[in-house]
Every structure is written in structure tokens, then in C-alpha cells.
Short mmCIF file of C-alpha atoms in Angstrom, two decimals:
data_model
loop_
_atom_site.label_atom_id
_atom_site.label_comp_id
_atom_site.label_asym_id
_atom_site.label_seq_id
_atom_site.Cartn_x
_atom_site.Cartn_y
_atom_site.Cartn_z
CA UNK A 22 -11.81 5.92 4.76
CA UNK A 23 -11.87 9.81 4.07
CA UNK A 24 -11.65 11.91 7.04
CA UNK A 25 -11.86 15.71 7.23
CA UNK A 26 -10.31 17.43 9.79
CA UNK A 27 -11.76 21.44 10.87
CA UNK A 28 -9.27 24.00 12.34
CA UNK A 29 -11.47 27.34 12.26
CA UNK A 30 -11.62 30.36 13.99
CA UNK A 31 -14.03 29.13 16.94
CA UNK A 32 -16.86 32.44 18.14
CA UNK A 33 -15.54 32.73 21.99
CA UNK A 34 -18.78 30.88 23.81
CA UNK A 35 -21.21 31.42 21.36
CA UNK A 36 -22.01 28.12 20.74
CA UNK A 37 -24.71 28.98 18.04
CA UNK A 38 -22.90 30.91 16.00
CA UNK A 39 -20.47 27.85 15.70
CA UNK A 40 -23.45 25.26 15.08
CA UNK A 41 -23.89 27.71 12.07
CA UNK A 42 -21.09 27.81 10.60
CA UNK A 43 -20.40 23.97 10.93
CA UNK A 44 -24.03 23.36 9.27
CA UNK A 45 -22.71 25.42 6.36
CA UNK A 46 -19.41 23.76 6.00
CA UNK A 47 -20.84 20.33 6.44
CA UNK A 48 -23.31 20.94 4.25
CA UNK A 49 -21.07 21.33 1.49
CA UNK A 50 -19.39 18.03 2.77
CA UNK A 51 -21.77 15.96 1.62
CA UNK A 52 -20.86 12.79 0.10
CA UNK A 53 -16.96 13.83 0.15
CA UNK A 54 -16.02 12.67 3.51
CA UNK A 55 -17.18 10.04 5.88
CA UNK A 56 -15.76 11.40 9.22
CA UNK A 57 -15.58 14.80 9.95
CA UNK A 58 -12.92 15.80 13.19
CA UNK A 59 -14.03 19.11 15.12
CA UNK A 60 -11.57 21.15 17.16
CA UNK A 61 -11.69 20.52 21.05
CA UNK A 62 -14.41 22.22 22.78
CA UNK A 63 -15.68 23.07 18.96
CA UNK A 64 -18.88 24.87 19.98
CA UNK A 65 -17.14 27.62 22.86
CA UNK A 66 -13.26 27.52 22.52
CA UNK A 67 -11.69 26.33 25.61
CA UNK A 68 -13.41 28.68 27.49
CA UNK A 69 -13.49 27.96 31.45
CA UNK A 70 -17.31 29.00 32.12
CA UNK A 71 -18.40 25.76 33.00
CA UNK A 72 -21.15 26.98 34.68
CA UNK A 73 -22.38 28.63 32.07
CA UNK A 74 -22.14 26.79 29.06
CA UNK A 75 -21.89 22.69 30.25
CA UNK A 76 -24.65 20.99 27.97
CA UNK A 77 -26.31 17.55 28.60
CA UNK A 78 -25.65 14.70 25.93
CA UNK A 79 -29.44 15.71 24.72
CA UNK A 80 -29.24 19.59 24.68
CA UNK A 81 -28.25 21.98 21.84
CA UNK A 82 -24.88 21.00 21.04
CA UNK A 83 -25.12 17.23 20.35
CA UNK A 84 -28.94 17.48 19.30
CA UNK A 85 -27.82 19.85 16.16
CA UNK A 86 -24.55 17.86 15.37
CA UNK A 87 -26.10 14.39 15.48
CA UNK A 88 -29.02 16.12 13.47
CA UNK A 89 -26.41 17.31 10.69
CA UNK A 90 -24.48 13.75 11.26
CA UNK A 91 -28.19 12.19 10.27
CA UNK A 92 -28.67 14.38 7.27
CA UNK A 93 -25.79 14.99 6.04
CA UNK A 94 -24.71 11.20 6.02
CA UNK A 95 -20.80 11.27 8.06
CA UNK A 96 -19.77 10.68 11.50
CA UNK A 97 -18.82 13.88 13.28
CA UNK A 98 -16.25 14.02 16.57
CA UNK A 99 -14.96 16.49 18.59
CA UNK A 100 -15.53 18.17 22.02
CA UNK A 101 -17.83 20.35 24.16
CA UNK A 102 -18.38 21.24 27.69
CA UNK A 103 -20.48 17.90 29.14
CA UNK A 104 -22.46 18.67 32.14
CA UNK A 105 -21.74 15.77 34.44
CA UNK A 106 -24.85 13.62 36.34
CA UNK A 107 -24.94 15.28 39.30
CA UNK A 108 -26.24 18.96 37.22
CA UNK A 109 -22.42 20.52 38.69
CA UNK A 110 -19.66 19.54 37.54
CA UNK A 111 -18.36 19.41 34.18
CA UNK A 112 -16.69 17.68 31.68
CA UNK A 113 -14.26 18.30 28.23
CA UNK A 114 -16.33 15.62 26.71
CA UNK A 115 -15.68 13.79 23.42
CA UNK A 116 -18.28 13.17 20.86
CA UNK A 117 -18.65 10.29 18.05
CA UNK A 118 -21.71 10.72 16.57
CA UNK A 119 -22.58 8.17 13.94
CA UNK A 120 -24.62 8.94 10.83
CA UNK A 121 -27.69 6.42 11.71
CA UNK A 122 -28.29 8.53 15.20
CA UNK A 123 -25.92 6.57 17.09
CA UNK A 124 -24.00 8.60 20.11
CA UNK A 125 -20.56 7.75 21.76
CA UNK A 126 -19.06 10.11 24.39
CA UNK A 127 -15.69 9.65 26.50
CA UNK A 128 -14.71 12.05 29.11
CA UNK A 129 -11.21 13.38 28.61
CA UNK A 130 -8.91 11.84 30.80
CA UNK A 131 -5.90 13.86 30.67
CA UNK A 132 -6.35 17.45 32.22
CA UNK A 133 -4.17 20.15 30.83
CA UNK A 134 -3.46 21.59 34.29
CA UNK A 135 -1.29 24.72 33.17
CA UNK A 136 -4.54 26.02 31.22
CA UNK A 137 -6.32 25.55 34.44
CA UNK A 138 -8.54 22.68 33.21
CA UNK A 139 -8.33 20.71 36.78
CA UNK A 140 -10.21 23.87 38.22
CA UNK A 141 -12.86 23.71 36.17
CA UNK A 142 -13.75 20.09 34.49
CA UNK A 143 -13.38 16.93 36.44
CA UNK A 144 -11.66 14.07 34.85
CA UNK A 145 -12.98 11.30 33.04
CA UNK A 146 -11.81 7.30 33.46
CA UNK A 147 -13.44 5.41 30.25
CA UNK A 148 -11.90 4.07 27.42
CA UNK A 149 -14.36 4.34 24.65
CA UNK A 150 -13.33 2.34 21.60
CA UNK A 151 -15.71 3.69 18.42
CA UNK A 152 -16.69 0.84 15.47
CA UNK A 153 -16.98 2.83 12.38
CA UNK A 154 -17.03 1.33 8.85
CA UNK A 155 -14.36 -1.16 9.77
CA UNK A 156 -12.24 0.78 11.39
CA UNK A 157 -11.48 0.93 15.79
CA UNK A 158 -10.98 4.37 16.59
CA UNK A 159 -9.91 5.37 20.21
CA UNK A 160 -12.12 8.63 21.40
CA UNK A 161 -9.19 11.30 22.75
CA UNK A 162 -8.96 14.62 23.49
CA UNK A 163 -6.11 16.67 23.01
CA UNK A 164 -3.57 15.78 26.21
CA UNK A 165 -4.93 12.38 26.36
CA UNK A 166 -2.31 11.81 23.78
CA UNK A 167 0.06 11.27 26.66
#
């Protein structure tokens, strides 16, 4: 499997600018990669403004990136500020967007207390394993590795 790791200067708290950047980057990778790994909180940076920046799984970030995955025929993984089902709380929500349009999600389980993540995000409790092109991939976000 051909994997592309993206380490970019995220435009702070500006999802639209970051999505435009990813679109131009991924367009140039068509046919050259199978899976693109974007940074944690790839459209906002590590912001704690969860009330203003949280999005549902069907809002702009996931819809736009899923469209890119389908159009460029590659899987895209990363995380964003995901709105909890109660419409109030937030998760650091990991996503895995398949080139056939399927979407998988997993909320970060081990929040980074020293970065005040515990004051702004709920911890997840699922362990998501994704099958993609013959590989089983566990969706983890940063501090979940411990």
C-alpha cells in the first residue's frame, strides 16, 4: 500500500482555507497513493474553541474530504472537532474516508490533559478497526498510542 503522510502548516481555526489546501495537494497525488494521513485536527489546528468549530459527521469537513477521497480514488484519514450527538459536546473525532464513499469514525480515547483537551472534549470509548485493501487498520489519534 502506498501511504502519504501530510505534515503541513495548518491555518489556525480556518477550516475552509485548510480544505482548499488539501484539495490542491490531493489532486496532485491522484494515482500515486492509496491512503493519505492528515494531521490531528487537520482543519482547525489544536484549537479549544470547540463550541464554535465543532461539526457533525455530515457537515463541511467530512463532506468535502469524502468528496476528495471519491474523486481522487484514495482513502483519507485524520481528525476534526466532531460534534457529539447531543449537539453540545465535542470529540476529537478520527475519520477514515474510503474512495467508495464509505465513512468510518472513532473518537480519541486518551485525551491530552496537559493540553487542556480534557476540559474541551469528551473521551471516546470505541476501538475502530478498518479493513482497507487487504489491511486491518486501527484508527488512533496521537495520545491514543500510549
